[in-house]
Short mmCIF file of C-alpha atoms in Angstrom, two decimals:
data_model
loop_
_atom_site.label_atom_id
_atom_site.label_comp_id
_atom_site.label_asym_id
_atom_site.label_seq_id
_atom_site.Cartn_x
_atom_site.Cartn_y
_atom_site.Cartn_z
CA MET E 1 -6.47 -27.23 6.34
CA LYS E 2 -7.78 -25.65 2.83
CA LYS E 3 -6.38 -26.67 -0.38
CA GLN E 4 -4.45 -23.68 -0.90
CA GLU E 5 -2.85 -23.59 2.34
CA LYS E 6 -1.62 -27.51 1.67
CA ILE E 7 -0.36 -26.62 -1.48
CA GLU E 8 1.95 -23.52 -0.01
CA GLU E 9 2.69 -25.59 2.98
CA ARG E 10 3.94 -28.36 0.33
CA MET E 11 6.07 -25.71 -1.62
CA MET E 12 7.41 -24.48 1.80
CA LYS E 13 8.68 -27.87 2.53
CA ASP E 14 10.16 -28.31 -0.99
CA LEU E 15 11.93 -25.00 -0.32
CA PHE E 16 13.56 -25.69 2.88
CA SER E 17 14.68 -29.25 1.65
CA HIS E 18 17.37 -26.72 0.01
CA HIS E 19 18.35 -25.24 2.97
CA ASN E 20 21.81 -26.09 4.48
CA ILE E 21 22.25 -25.18 7.93
CA SER E 22 25.39 -23.18 9.01
CA GLU E 23 27.91 -25.05 10.79
CA PRO E 24 29.94 -23.91 13.62
CA SER E 25 33.74 -23.84 13.99
CA THR E 26 35.72 -27.18 13.52
CA SER E 27 37.00 -26.65 17.33
CA PHE E 28 33.35 -26.24 18.64
CA GLU E 29 32.89 -29.51 20.08
CA GLU E 30 36.38 -29.66 21.43
CA ARG E 31 35.95 -26.60 23.11
CA VAL E 32 32.51 -27.17 24.86
CA MET E 33 33.90 -30.81 26.15
CA TYR E 34 36.89 -28.49 27.69
CA ARG E 35 34.24 -26.22 29.43
CA VAL E 36 32.52 -29.23 30.50
CA SER E 37 35.54 -30.50 32.07
CA VAL E 38 36.81 -27.61 33.46
CA GLU E 39 33.48 -25.53 34.37
CA ARG E 40 31.22 -28.31 36.01
CA LYS E 41 30.11 -27.42 39.35
CA TYR E 42 28.91 -30.48 40.17
CA ASP E 43 28.37 -33.62 38.62
CA PRO E 44 25.04 -34.12 37.06
CA GLU E 45 25.24 -37.75 38.21
CA ILE E 46 25.00 -36.74 41.96
CA TYR E 47 21.54 -36.24 43.38
CA ARG E 48 20.57 -39.27 45.17
CA PRO E 49 18.69 -38.72 48.40
CA VAL E 50 19.65 -40.68 51.57
CA ILE E 51 16.36 -41.62 52.23
CA GLY E 52 13.92 -41.64 49.16
CA ARG E 53 10.57 -40.94 48.48
CA ASN E 54 8.99 -44.48 49.51
CA GLY E 55 11.25 -44.36 52.90
CA TRP E 56 9.73 -40.72 53.46
CA ILE E 57 6.11 -41.98 52.99
CA ILE E 58 6.94 -44.92 55.48
CA ILE E 59 8.38 -42.55 58.24
CA SER E 60 5.43 -40.28 57.88
CA VAL E 61 2.95 -43.18 58.26
CA ILE E 62 4.56 -44.15 61.29
CA ALA E 63 5.01 -40.69 62.55
CA SER E 64 1.35 -39.98 62.23
CA VAL E 65 0.20 -43.31 63.76
CA LEU E 66 2.38 -42.77 66.52
CA VAL E 67 1.11 -39.30 67.25
CA PHE E 68 -2.32 -40.52 67.11
CA LEU E 69 -1.88 -43.49 69.23
CA SER E 70 -0.41 -41.21 71.50
CA ILE E 71 -3.75 -39.16 71.71
CA TYR E 72 -6.29 -41.91 71.47
CA TYR E 73 -4.67 -44.29 73.72
CA GLY E 74 -5.29 -43.71 77.49
CA ASN E 75 -6.83 -44.76 80.44
CA ASP E 76 -8.54 -41.90 81.63
CA GLY E 77 -11.40 -41.65 79.17
CA VAL E 78 -10.73 -38.28 78.11
CA GLY E 79 -11.92 -37.21 74.65
CA TYR E 80 -9.08 -36.42 71.74
CA LEU E 81 -10.05 -32.91 71.49
CA ASP E 82 -9.46 -32.51 75.30
CA ARG E 83 -6.32 -34.17 74.72
CA LEU E 84 -5.41 -31.80 71.90
CA PHE E 85 -6.01 -28.82 74.26
CA SER E 86 -3.81 -30.23 77.25
CA PHE E 87 -1.72 -32.61 75.09
CA LYS E 88 0.82 -34.39 77.15
CA PRO E 89 2.20 -37.40 75.15
CA LYS E 90 1.73 -40.65 76.81
CA LEU E 91 3.41 -43.63 75.11
CA ASP E 92 2.96 -46.31 77.90
CA TYR E 93 2.74 -49.49 76.00
CA THR E 94 2.92 -51.74 78.88
CA GLY E 95 0.07 -54.21 79.24
CA ILE E 96 -1.36 -53.66 75.68
CA GLU E 97 -2.53 -57.05 73.89
CA ILE E 98 -2.77 -57.46 70.34
CA ALA E 99 -6.24 -58.11 69.90
CA GLY E 100 -6.93 -54.75 72.05
CA ILE E 101 -4.82 -52.84 69.68
CA MET E 102 -6.42 -54.05 66.75
CA GLN E 103 -10.09 -53.42 68.35
CA ARG E 104 -8.76 -49.87 69.37
CA ILE E 105 -7.54 -49.36 65.86
CA GLY E 106 -11.06 -50.26 64.61
CA LYS E 107 -12.58 -47.60 66.62
CA LEU E 108 -10.28 -45.11 65.43
CA PHE E 109 -11.97 -45.03 61.98
CA SER E 110 -15.86 -45.77 63.71
CA SER E 111 -16.77 -41.98 63.52
CA THR E 112 -16.63 -39.09 60.94
CA SER E 113 -14.49 -36.91 62.75
CA SER E 114 -11.99 -39.53 63.39
CA ILE E 115 -12.11 -40.13 59.57
CA VAL E 116 -11.36 -36.29 58.67
CA ILE E 117 -8.41 -36.41 61.41
CA TRP E 118 -6.86 -39.33 59.45
CA ILE E 119 -7.17 -37.50 55.86
CA LEU E 120 -5.71 -34.34 57.58
CA ALA E 121 -2.99 -36.79 59.04
CA GLY E 122 -2.24 -38.07 55.48
CA MET E 123 -2.37 -34.72 54.17
CA LEU E 124 0.34 -33.55 56.71
CA GLY E 125 2.12 -36.78 56.29
CA MET E 126 2.48 -36.19 52.61
CA THR E 127 3.38 -32.55 53.35
CA PHE E 128 6.36 -33.63 55.36
CA VAL E 129 7.44 -36.21 52.44
CA LEU E 130 7.60 -33.05 49.96
CA ILE E 131 9.61 -30.84 52.44
CA GLY E 132 11.83 -33.89 53.78
CA GLU E 133 13.07 -34.21 50.15
CA GLN E 134 13.36 -30.56 49.08
CA MET E 135 15.73 -30.24 52.13
CA PHE E 136 17.61 -33.24 51.02
CA GLN E 137 17.99 -31.83 47.66
CA GLN E 138 18.83 -28.33 48.80
CA LEU E 139 21.62 -29.90 51.15
CA THR E 140 22.91 -32.43 48.82
CA LEU E 141 23.74 -29.59 46.13
CA ARG E 142 25.01 -27.29 48.82
CA LYS E 143 27.42 -29.94 49.64
CA LYS E 144 28.58 -30.09 46.32
CA MET D 1 7.62 -41.21 13.96
CA ILE D 2 10.10 -44.09 14.19
CA GLU D 3 12.91 -41.98 13.64
CA ILE D 4 11.99 -39.84 16.48
CA LYS D 5 11.62 -42.90 18.98
CA MET D 6 15.05 -44.09 17.79
CA GLU D 7 16.62 -40.63 18.30
CA ILE D 8 14.94 -40.28 22.00
CA LYS D 9 16.15 -43.79 22.87
CA ASP D 10 19.40 -43.27 21.79
CA ASP D 11 19.68 -39.94 23.36
CA LYS D 12 18.32 -41.40 26.78
CA GLN D 13 21.32 -44.01 26.81
CA TYR D 14 24.18 -41.45 26.15
CA ILE D 15 22.18 -39.27 28.96
CA ALA D 16 21.99 -42.14 31.21
CA ARG D 17 25.90 -42.50 30.50
CA VAL D 18 26.17 -39.12 31.46
CA LEU D 19 24.87 -39.27 34.78
CA LYS D 20 26.44 -42.10 35.59
CA GLY D 21 29.73 -40.26 35.60
CA ASP D 22 31.03 -40.78 32.00
CA SER D 23 31.25 -36.92 30.82
CA GLY D 24 32.89 -38.13 27.61
CA ALA D 25 29.32 -39.57 26.29
CA TYR D 26 28.04 -36.03 26.56
CA ALA D 27 30.39 -35.53 23.40
CA PHE D 28 27.76 -37.66 20.98
CA LEU D 29 25.28 -35.26 22.05
CA VAL D 30 27.22 -32.13 21.36
CA LYS D 31 28.30 -33.85 17.54
CA LYS D 32 24.73 -34.82 17.28
CA TYR D 33 22.97 -31.35 17.54
CA LYS D 34 25.81 -28.74 17.41
CA SER D 35 24.73 -27.63 13.89
CA MET D 36 21.04 -27.34 14.58
CA ALA D 37 21.95 -25.50 18.07
CA TYR D 38 24.33 -22.87 16.36
CA SER D 39 22.31 -22.40 13.27
CA LEU D 40 19.15 -21.53 15.58
CA ALA D 41 21.40 -19.09 17.66
CA LEU D 42 22.74 -17.36 14.38
CA LYS D 43 19.49 -17.05 12.96
CA LEU D 44 18.38 -14.85 16.10
CA VAL D 45 21.87 -13.15 16.95
CA LYS D 46 22.93 -12.81 12.88
CA ASN D 47 26.42 -12.79 14.38
CA ARG D 48 28.71 -15.51 14.17
CA GLU D 49 30.89 -15.19 17.19
CA ASP D 50 27.97 -14.60 19.36
CA ALA D 51 25.96 -17.24 18.01
CA GLU D 52 28.98 -19.93 18.55
CA GLU D 53 29.11 -18.36 22.04
CA ILE D 54 25.62 -18.75 22.85
CA ALA D 55 25.50 -22.34 21.40
CA GLN D 56 28.64 -23.53 23.49
CA ASP D 57 26.97 -21.92 26.75
CA ALA D 58 23.56 -23.74 26.00
CA PHE D 59 25.33 -27.11 26.05
CA VAL D 60 27.33 -26.29 28.75
CA LYS D 61 24.12 -25.30 30.80
CA ALA D 62 22.36 -28.16 29.03
CA TYR D 63 25.07 -30.49 30.89
CA GLN D 64 25.02 -28.84 34.21
CA SER D 65 21.32 -29.07 34.54
CA LEU D 66 21.28 -32.63 33.16
CA GLY D 67 20.23 -34.18 36.40
CA GLN D 68 17.20 -32.18 35.99
CA PHE D 69 16.20 -33.27 32.64
CA ARG D 70 12.88 -35.49 33.26
CA GLY D 71 12.73 -36.93 29.70
CA SER D 72 9.01 -35.71 29.04
CA SER D 73 10.12 -34.14 25.74
CA ARG D 74 13.28 -34.68 23.39
CA PHE D 75 16.76 -33.71 24.51
CA SER D 76 16.98 -31.59 21.63
CA THR D 77 13.68 -29.88 22.16
CA TRP D 78 14.78 -28.98 25.75
CA LEU D 79 18.53 -28.06 24.37
CA TYR D 80 16.93 -25.60 21.71
CA ARG D 81 14.75 -24.01 24.63
CA ILE D 82 18.12 -23.24 26.21
CA VAL D 83 19.88 -21.75 22.90
CA TYR D 84 16.40 -19.74 22.67
CA ASN D 85 16.27 -18.34 25.60
CA THR D 86 19.95 -17.50 26.03
CA SER D 87 19.92 -15.97 22.60
CA ILE D 88 16.99 -13.80 23.81
CA SER D 89 18.95 -12.99 27.10
CA ARG D 90 21.97 -11.78 24.72
CA LEU D 91 19.94 -9.83 22.66
CA ARG D 92 18.25 -7.87 25.39
CA LYS D 93 21.81 -7.07 26.74
CA THR D 94 23.14 -5.91 23.65
CA THR D 95 19.77 -4.02 22.81
CA ALA D 96 19.68 -4.96 19.28
CA GLU D 97 16.80 -3.50 17.36
CA VAL D 98 15.10 -5.95 15.21
CA VAL D 99 13.93 -4.56 12.37
CA SER D 100 10.45 -5.43 11.22
CA LEU D 101 9.93 -6.06 7.80
CA GLU D 102 6.66 -5.03 6.42
CA ASP D 103 3.94 -7.53 5.42
CA SER D 104 4.08 -8.32 1.97
CA ALA D 105 1.44 -10.74 1.83
CA VAL D 106 -0.26 -12.02 -1.07
CA GLU D 107 -3.59 -12.57 -1.82
CA ALA D 108 -4.76 -16.35 -2.52
CA LYS D 109 -5.10 -15.83 -6.06
CA GLU D 110 -1.51 -14.34 -6.49
CA SER D 111 -0.25 -17.15 -4.30
CA SER D 112 -1.15 -20.22 -6.86
CA GLU D 113 0.55 -17.98 -9.74
CA VAL D 114 3.77 -17.23 -7.41
CA MET D 115 3.94 -20.92 -6.79
CA ASP D 116 3.55 -21.99 -10.43
CA ALA D 117 6.45 -20.08 -11.03
CA TYR D 118 8.35 -21.13 -8.36
CA TYR D 119 8.28 -24.53 -9.52
CA CYS D 120 9.76 -23.68 -12.90
CA LEU D 121 12.83 -22.23 -10.63
CA LYS D 122 16.18 -24.33 -10.77
CA GLU D 123 17.12 -26.02 -8.00
CA GLN D 124 20.13 -23.60 -7.44
CA GLU D 125 17.54 -20.62 -7.96
CA ARG D 126 15.20 -21.91 -5.26
CA LYS D 127 18.41 -22.23 -2.82
CA LYS D 128 19.08 -18.81 -3.83
CA PHE D 129 15.74 -17.44 -3.08
CA LEU D 130 15.34 -19.28 -0.01
CA ASP D 131 19.19 -18.16 1.42
CA LEU D 132 17.76 -14.27 0.50
CA ALA D 133 14.06 -14.80 1.81
CA LEU D 134 15.64 -15.97 4.98
CA GLU D 135 17.95 -12.91 5.57
CA LYS D 136 14.77 -10.79 5.16
CA LEU D 137 12.41 -12.54 7.72
CA ASP D 138 12.69 -11.04 11.39
CA PRO D 139 14.90 -13.27 13.58
CA ASP D 140 12.19 -15.21 15.40
CA GLU D 141 10.33 -15.84 12.25
CA ASN D 142 13.62 -17.16 10.61
CA PHE D 143 13.90 -19.34 13.90
CA LEU D 144 10.37 -20.71 13.92
CA VAL D 145 9.96 -21.48 10.27
CA THR D 146 13.15 -23.37 10.37
CA LEU D 147 12.34 -25.13 13.27
CA TYR D 148 8.87 -26.00 11.70
CA TYR D 149 9.92 -26.52 7.90
CA TYR D 150 13.35 -27.70 8.11
CA ASP D 151 13.56 -29.76 11.39
CA ASP D 152 10.01 -30.84 11.22
CA ARG D 153 9.29 -29.91 14.88
CA ASP D 154 5.47 -29.73 15.22
CA LEU D 155 3.54 -26.77 16.85
CA ASP D 156 3.77 -28.12 20.11
CA GLU D 157 7.15 -28.60 20.43
CA ILE D 158 7.94 -25.33 19.03
CA ALA D 159 5.86 -23.67 21.72
CA GLN D 160 7.58 -25.52 24.24
CA ILE D 161 10.92 -24.36 22.94
CA THR D 162 10.16 -20.68 22.74
CA GLY D 163 7.74 -20.31 25.41
CA MET D 164 4.96 -19.30 23.22
CA THR D 165 1.42 -20.48 23.08
CA ARG D 166 0.62 -23.14 20.37
CA ASN D 167 -1.75 -20.92 18.44
CA ASN D 168 0.76 -17.76 18.74
CA ALA D 169 3.37 -19.97 17.01
CA LYS D 170 0.90 -21.00 14.46
CA VAL D 171 0.16 -17.48 13.56
CA LYS D 172 3.49 -16.47 13.64
CA ILE D 173 4.50 -19.18 11.41
CA PHE D 174 1.46 -18.44 8.90
CA ARG D 175 2.51 -15.01 8.75
CA SER D 176 6.23 -16.04 8.08
CA ARG D 177 4.87 -18.25 5.12
CA GLN D 178 2.84 -14.84 3.60
CA LYS D 179 5.84 -13.08 3.99
CA MET D 180 7.95 -15.53 2.16
CA LEU D 181 5.26 -15.79 -0.49
CA GLY D 182 5.28 -12.25 -1.07
CA LEU D 183 9.34 -12.09 -1.17
CA LEU D 184 9.08 -14.83 -3.67
CA LYS D 185 6.68 -13.02 -5.83
CA GLU D 186 9.42 -9.72 -5.64
CA TYR D 187 11.98 -12.00 -6.58
CA LEU D 188 10.46 -13.45 -9.39
CA ASN D 189 9.42 -10.09 -10.54
CA ASP D 190 12.91 -9.22 -10.37
CA GLU D 191 14.50 -12.37 -12.18
CA LEU D 192 11.95 -11.65 -14.88
CA THR D 193 12.82 -8.03 -15.43
CA MET D 194 16.35 -9.09 -15.68
CA ILE D 195 15.93 -11.55 -18.19
CA LEU D 196 13.89 -9.14 -20.26
#
């Protein structure tokens, strides 16, 4: 800041130190509080979603995992792209062993295309989280 | 800086109480900011009844939207933004014309002479001049200089309150200061003429 400007600034500060701001009427506070009690359409405390953000993340992850397990797991050896085009959810968990599951989950990340699909699933999941939260917020406000 | 932090902390406590259902805690915030909210509205609409109504509306709107207040800025910054927007809407409705004052900026050389003369004024005269000058400024200029010089708001906060860019606010404040110096020069000339 230039020297001249600094001097002007100091003068303005000094000038405004003599400023008295205007006061509203004596009943101002009382009237605002009356309007607050009468006009409030909803209590500002209110919005608390039934399912929180973390809840939605867990739900989305579980949903995504289930969808992909149903696409990948099968005994007929058909690839997942073929399954996408003739998709029939198949959730038969009988006879699945834990070691086998781990091995198969490992395979899910073994190719580039699988990783891309998982990234897309993650993005889809996050979209669900945001949409879900918005919907709950709207519903909660509408109820009030 | 410490004062601002204390202000934020205090306000947050009261806001939390209001959000928990204690609407009476809102009275603290109304009491604390009513004068500035009213005064800022008055600078824009230039009518006491309208300003009082606008300030009341702003407090009620702020209360109703308190759940959306994220606390990223000071409560007062957020409230003054509501005051500003409500005042602007009111002005548009009444289609009030804002009469612009001609730029009466002073040269840098003159400026130091004017300021020397200013420091010779007595306190009462300085106050009298300030009231006169503020009355002659455009409403938005009056609003900006009050926030900047009286309420010690920085340019970023003023930008948040008015919705202007930081640079725009800076330029407007600079111009307002130049106008005030010009007015001070006129005032001092008048005073001198009266004495002689």
